[in-house]
Tab-separated table of C-alpha atoms and ligand atoms in Angstrom:
chain	number	residue	atom	x	y	z
A	1	MET	CA	-1.607	13.727	-22.938
A	2	ALA	CA	-1.584	10.791	-20.538
A	3	ASP	CA	-1.251	8.384	-23.454
A	4	ALA	CA	1.656	10.345	-24.920
A	5	ASP	CA	3.380	10.295	-21.532
A	6	LYS	CA	2.690	6.582	-21.072
A	7	ARG	CA	4.330	5.973	-24.432
A	8	LEU	CA	7.355	8.119	-23.549
A	9	ALA	CA	7.888	6.358	-20.229
A	10	ALA	CA	7.500	2.961	-21.884
A	11	GLU	CA	9.923	3.774	-24.685
A	12	ALA	CA	12.514	5.091	-22.226
A	13	ALA	CA	12.340	1.829	-20.284
A	14	ALA	CA	12.410	-0.258	-23.479
A	15	ALA	CA	15.771	1.323	-24.280
A	16	GLU	CA	17.224	-0.479	-21.230
A	17	VAL	CA	16.515	-3.855	-22.806
A	18	GLN	CA	19.576	-5.543	-24.281
A	19	ASP	CA	20.327	-8.594	-26.405
A	20	GLY	CA	20.051	-11.861	-24.509
A	21	MET	CA	17.832	-10.577	-21.703
A	22	LEU	CA	14.807	-12.358	-20.308
A	23	ILE	CA	12.198	-9.646	-19.816
A	24	GLY	CA	9.100	-9.580	-17.622
A	25	LEU	CA	6.259	-7.890	-19.487
A	26	GLY	CA	3.746	-5.962	-17.395
A	27	THR	CA	0.024	-5.568	-17.924
A	28	GLY	CA	-2.141	-2.580	-18.810
A	29	SER	CA	-2.164	0.311	-21.243
A	30	THR	CA	1.324	1.595	-20.359
A	31	ALA	CA	2.757	-1.915	-20.610
A	32	ALA	CA	1.085	-2.193	-24.023
A	33	PHE	CA	3.266	0.704	-25.229
A	34	LEU	CA	6.282	-1.144	-23.847
A	35	ILE	CA	5.375	-4.354	-25.668
A	36	ALA	CA	4.869	-2.388	-28.884
A	37	ALA	CA	8.286	-0.749	-28.489
A	38	LEU	CA	9.950	-4.105	-27.825
A	39	GLY	CA	8.112	-5.619	-30.774
A	40	ARG	CA	9.628	-2.965	-33.018
A	41	ARG	CA	13.097	-3.618	-31.599
A	42	VAL	CA	12.687	-7.390	-32.039
A	43	ALA	CA	11.615	-6.836	-35.654
A	44	ALA	CA	14.804	-4.811	-36.063
A	45	GLY	CA	16.951	-7.664	-34.718
A	46	LEU	CA	16.920	-7.499	-30.897
A	47	ARG	CA	17.151	-11.016	-29.440
A	48	ILE	CA	15.188	-11.391	-26.193
A	49	GLU	CA	12.869	-13.804	-24.473
A	50	ALA	CA	9.994	-12.761	-22.253
A	51	VAL	CA	7.529	-13.887	-19.649
A	52	ALA	CA	4.184	-12.162	-19.357
A	53	THR	CA	2.192	-11.093	-16.301
A	54	SER	CA	-1.156	-11.749	-17.998
A	55	ASP	CA	-2.650	-13.759	-20.819
A	56	ALA	CA	-3.444	-10.479	-22.590
A	57	SER	CA	0.169	-9.301	-22.497
A	58	ALA	CA	1.400	-12.726	-23.632
A	59	ALA	CA	-0.939	-12.640	-26.619
A	60	ARG	CA	0.042	-9.056	-27.449
A	61	ALA	CA	3.747	-9.891	-27.309
A	62	ARG	CA	3.476	-13.078	-29.355
A	63	ALA	CA	1.517	-11.216	-32.021
A	64	LEU	CA	4.498	-8.881	-32.357
A	65	GLY	CA	7.018	-11.710	-32.687
A	66	ILE	CA	8.343	-11.657	-29.102
A	67	ALA	CA	9.178	-15.140	-27.767
A	68	VAL	CA	7.099	-15.658	-24.615
A	69	LEU	CA	8.112	-18.448	-22.227
A	70	ASP	CA	5.916	-20.164	-19.647
A	71	PHE	CA	6.778	-18.491	-16.337
A	72	ALA	CA	6.302	-21.861	-14.625
A	73	ASP	CA	9.622	-22.880	-16.209
A	74	VAL	CA	11.542	-19.695	-15.365
A	75	ALA	CA	13.482	-19.155	-12.124
A	76	MET	CA	14.992	-15.720	-12.756
A	77	VAL	CA	14.061	-12.751	-14.915
A	78	ASP	CA	16.597	-10.058	-15.823
A	79	LEU	CA	14.289	-7.067	-15.928
A	80	THR	CA	10.554	-6.585	-15.479
A	81	ILE	CA	8.852	-3.456	-16.766
A	82	ASP	CA	5.308	-2.763	-15.632
A	83	GLY	CA	2.793	-0.008	-15.015
A	84	ALA	CA	1.289	1.135	-11.723
A	85	ASP	CA	-1.878	2.772	-10.431
A	86	GLU	CA	-0.057	4.860	-7.808
A	87	ILE	CA	3.642	5.374	-7.225
A	88	ALA	CA	5.098	7.387	-4.352
A	89	PRO	CA	8.507	9.133	-4.210
A	90	ASP	CA	10.075	6.192	-2.336
A	91	LEU	CA	8.909	3.876	-5.151
A	92	VAL	CA	6.254	2.039	-3.210
A	93	ALA	CA	3.318	1.386	-5.497
A	94	VAL	CA	-0.253	0.211	-5.831
A	95	LYS	CA	-1.021	-2.083	-8.766
A	96	GLY	CA	-3.835	-4.279	-9.950
A	97	ALA	CA	-6.463	-2.077	-11.594
A	98	GLY	CA	-6.018	-4.510	-14.476
A	99	GLY	CA	-6.412	-7.478	-12.143
A	100	ALA	CA	-2.963	-8.949	-12.793
A	101	MET	CA	-1.318	-8.084	-9.452
A	102	LEU	CA	-0.627	-11.661	-8.348
A	103	ARG	CA	1.203	-12.657	-11.519
A	104	GLU	CA	2.824	-9.214	-11.595
A	105	LYS	CA	4.185	-9.728	-8.104
A	106	ALA	CA	5.352	-13.280	-8.796
A	107	VAL	CA	7.280	-12.098	-11.856
A	108	ALA	CA	8.607	-9.006	-10.031
A	109	ALA	CA	9.831	-11.148	-7.149
A	110	ALA	CA	11.782	-13.325	-9.591
A	111	SER	CA	13.330	-10.295	-11.283
A	112	ARG	CA	16.756	-8.814	-10.748
A	113	ARG	CA	15.182	-5.409	-11.392
A	114	MET	CA	11.623	-4.111	-11.666
A	115	VAL	CA	11.070	-0.820	-13.437
A	116	VAL	CA	7.731	0.986	-13.281
A	117	ILE	CA	6.568	3.073	-16.219
A	118	ALA	CA	3.889	5.682	-15.608
A	119	ASP	CA	2.421	9.015	-16.587
A	120	ALA	CA	2.213	11.878	-14.104
A	121	GLY	CA	-1.313	10.959	-13.085
A	122	LYS	CA	0.092	7.992	-11.179
A	123	ARG	CA	2.521	10.013	-9.068
A	124	VAL	CA	1.345	10.607	-5.535
A	125	ALA	CA	2.941	12.041	-2.397
A	126	ARG	CA	1.704	8.988	-0.495
A	127	LEU	CA	-0.318	5.917	-1.370
A	128	GLY	CA	-4.009	5.659	-0.573
A	129	ALA	CA	-6.240	7.349	-3.150
A	130	ALA	CA	-6.373	4.493	-5.660
A	131	LYS	CA	-8.426	1.421	-4.886
A	132	LEU	CA	-6.360	-1.447	-3.529
A	133	PRO	CA	-7.147	-4.719	-5.331
A	134	VAL	CA	-7.049	-7.999	-3.418
A	135	GLU	CA	-7.179	-11.362	-5.199
A	136	VAL	CA	-9.479	-13.762	-3.399
A	137	LEU	CA	-10.046	-17.506	-3.659
A	138	PRO	CA	-13.723	-17.858	-4.651
A	139	PHE	CA	-14.131	-20.743	-2.176
A	140	ALA	CA	-13.482	-18.331	0.707
A	141	ARG	CA	-15.348	-15.324	-0.719
A	142	ALA	CA	-17.710	-14.336	2.069
A	143	SER	CA	-15.305	-14.865	4.957
A	144	VAL	CA	-12.483	-12.992	3.207
A	145	LEU	CA	-14.741	-10.064	2.255
A	146	HIS	CA	-15.874	-9.862	5.866
A	147	ARG	CA	-12.304	-9.742	7.156
A	148	LEU	CA	-11.253	-7.187	4.535
A	149	GLU	CA	-13.882	-4.747	5.794
A	150	ARG	CA	-11.675	-3.983	8.789
A	151	TRP	CA	-9.088	-2.404	6.489
A	152	ALA	CA	-11.191	-0.143	4.252
A	153	GLU	CA	-14.123	2.222	4.204
A	154	TRP	CA	-15.808	-0.128	1.798
A	155	VAL	CA	-15.000	-3.297	-0.090
A	156	GLU	CA	-16.380	-3.867	-3.563
A	157	GLN	CA	-16.345	-7.103	-5.512
A	158	ARG	CA	-15.110	-6.261	-8.994
A	159	ASP	CA	-17.887	-6.457	-11.604
A	160	GLY	CA	-20.338	-7.361	-8.884
A	161	GLY	CA	-18.457	-10.606	-8.267
A	162	ALA	CA	-18.359	-11.716	-11.898
A	163	TYR	CA	-14.756	-10.689	-12.535
A	164	ARG	CA	-12.151	-13.453	-12.635
A	165	THR	CA	-8.389	-13.076	-12.833
A	166	ASP	CA	-6.255	-15.173	-15.172
A	167	ASN	CA	-5.887	-17.471	-12.149
A	168	GLY	CA	-9.647	-17.992	-11.850
A	169	ASN	CA	-9.943	-15.932	-8.669
A	170	LEU	CA	-12.163	-12.957	-7.880
A	171	VAL	CA	-11.025	-9.451	-6.987
A	172	ALA	CA	-12.124	-7.357	-4.023
A	173	ASP	CA	-11.301	-3.665	-4.451
A	174	LEU	CA	-10.625	-1.802	-1.199
A	175	HIS	CA	-11.754	1.832	-1.256
A	176	GLY	CA	-10.620	4.272	1.417
A	177	TRP	CA	-8.143	1.672	2.619
A	178	ASP	CA	-6.044	2.104	5.710
A	179	SER	CA	-2.840	3.577	4.224
A	180	GLY	CA	-1.168	4.694	7.469
A	181	ASP	CA	1.160	1.698	7.631
A	182	PRO	CA	1.241	-0.103	4.277
A	183	ALA	CA	3.702	-2.769	5.488
A	184	ARG	CA	1.374	-3.682	8.345
A	185	LEU	CA	-1.575	-3.781	5.956
A	186	ALA	CA	0.320	-5.931	3.451
A	187	ALA	CA	1.189	-8.412	6.186
A	188	ALA	CA	-2.382	-8.442	7.482
A	189	LEU	CA	-3.827	-9.061	4.019
A	190	GLN	CA	-1.351	-11.812	3.256
A	191	ALA	CA	-2.239	-13.512	6.554
A	192	ILE	CA	-5.940	-13.911	5.662
A	193	PRO	CA	-6.548	-17.488	4.479
A	194	GLY	CA	-8.178	-17.148	1.067
A	195	VAL	CA	-6.305	-13.986	0.091
A	196	VAL	CA	-3.913	-15.062	-2.630
A	197	GLY	CA	-2.474	-11.672	-3.538
A	198	HIS	CA	-2.835	-7.922	-3.298
A	199	GLY	CA	-1.711	-4.812	-5.116
A	200	LEU	CA	0.695	-3.316	-2.579
A	201	PHE	CA	4.220	-3.354	-4.038
A	202	LEU	CA	6.388	-2.098	-1.197
A	203	THR	CA	9.801	-3.574	-1.967
A	204	GLU	CA	9.767	-4.772	-5.570
A	205	VAL	CA	10.249	-1.580	-7.598
A	206	THR	CA	13.907	-0.695	-8.154
A	207	ALA	CA	13.427	2.238	-10.533
A	208	ALA	CA	10.734	4.184	-12.354
A	209	TYR	CA	10.372	6.173	-15.549
A	210	LEU	CA	7.813	8.873	-14.841
A	211	ALA	CA	6.645	11.104	-17.683
A	212	ARG	CA	5.018	14.498	-17.357
A	213	ASP	CA	4.108	16.802	-20.238
A	214	GLY	CA	6.549	15.130	-22.606
A	215	LEU	CA	9.484	14.907	-20.203
A	216	VAL	CA	10.651	11.643	-18.656
A	217	ALA	CA	12.393	11.428	-15.280
A	218	ARG	CA	14.176	8.272	-14.102
A	219	VAL	CA	14.031	7.645	-10.370
A	220	GLU	CA	16.178	4.968	-8.658
A	221	ARG	CA	15.100	3.349	-5.403
A	222	ASP	CA	18.453	4.072	-3.707
A	223	ALA	CA	18.310	7.738	-4.662
A	224	ALA	CA	14.607	7.891	-3.756
A	225	SER	CA	15.080	6.417	-0.274
A	226	GLY	CA	18.421	8.086	0.440
B	301	5RP	C1	-2.508	-4.291	-13.951
B	301	5RP	C2	-1.675	-3.206	-13.393
B	301	5RP	C3	-1.323	-2.085	-14.313
B	301	5RP	O1	0.049	-2.055	-14.457
B	301	5RP	C4	-1.834	-0.805	-13.730
B	301	5RP	O2	-3.228	-0.944	-13.493
B	301	5RP	C5	-1.581	0.373	-14.649
B	301	5RP	O3	-2.351	0.240	-15.799
B	301	5RP	P1	-2.325	1.351	-16.941
B	301	5RP	O4	-0.947	1.361	-17.484
B	301	5RP	O5	-3.350	0.868	-17.933
B	301	5RP	O6	-2.711	2.656	-16.319
B	301	5RP	O7	-1.264	-3.200	-12.266
B	301	5RP	O8	-2.823	-5.255	-12.984
């Protein structure tokens, strides 16, 4: 059921994509449905270019005939469509279970709009149940892990420390993290030398397609916060 809803949300968002757009492609299983839907539209004649938030999504898109540019050469993206691990009614989100949160945030920040696609399992009244991934410079591993402990019940190195992001960094997953004031936490994480990114998306998401039991709802940030 979750997979069917992921597909529905992804296909609803894919319908927003128009000729000539530069699209940011998210990462994960829901984003994979998006890339598949865009691949079908490109095969049918849609003309788009894309940037990808992970090597895996770039490879998936190229295999389907989608032109993928190097994000290093791209200043602005028209629309980014990506999954999430948690999304609250005001469209704040947690991302990064797939480890791509730094590239996802860089692409989102360069995007005129960021649309999240998710199944009902990702909808929460407030953030805090999902682990919060933090991307850490390996050089600063021990000191960063020590400082992260202040903000969570426990901090776990992904894959026992063996995991590496596409940027060559490790990931610390925060469990039972301090979700009372996510903006304060985001600022505190960003201020730790050696933290290069984290999965709190507090301002980036402009809209979401959320699917439940075969029905898709579109939520806009303005409507959600107003
Ligand atoms: C990857 C992400 C994903 O978008 C998020 O983990 C959701 O993944 P899925 O669609 O597989 O549930 O943030 O870094």
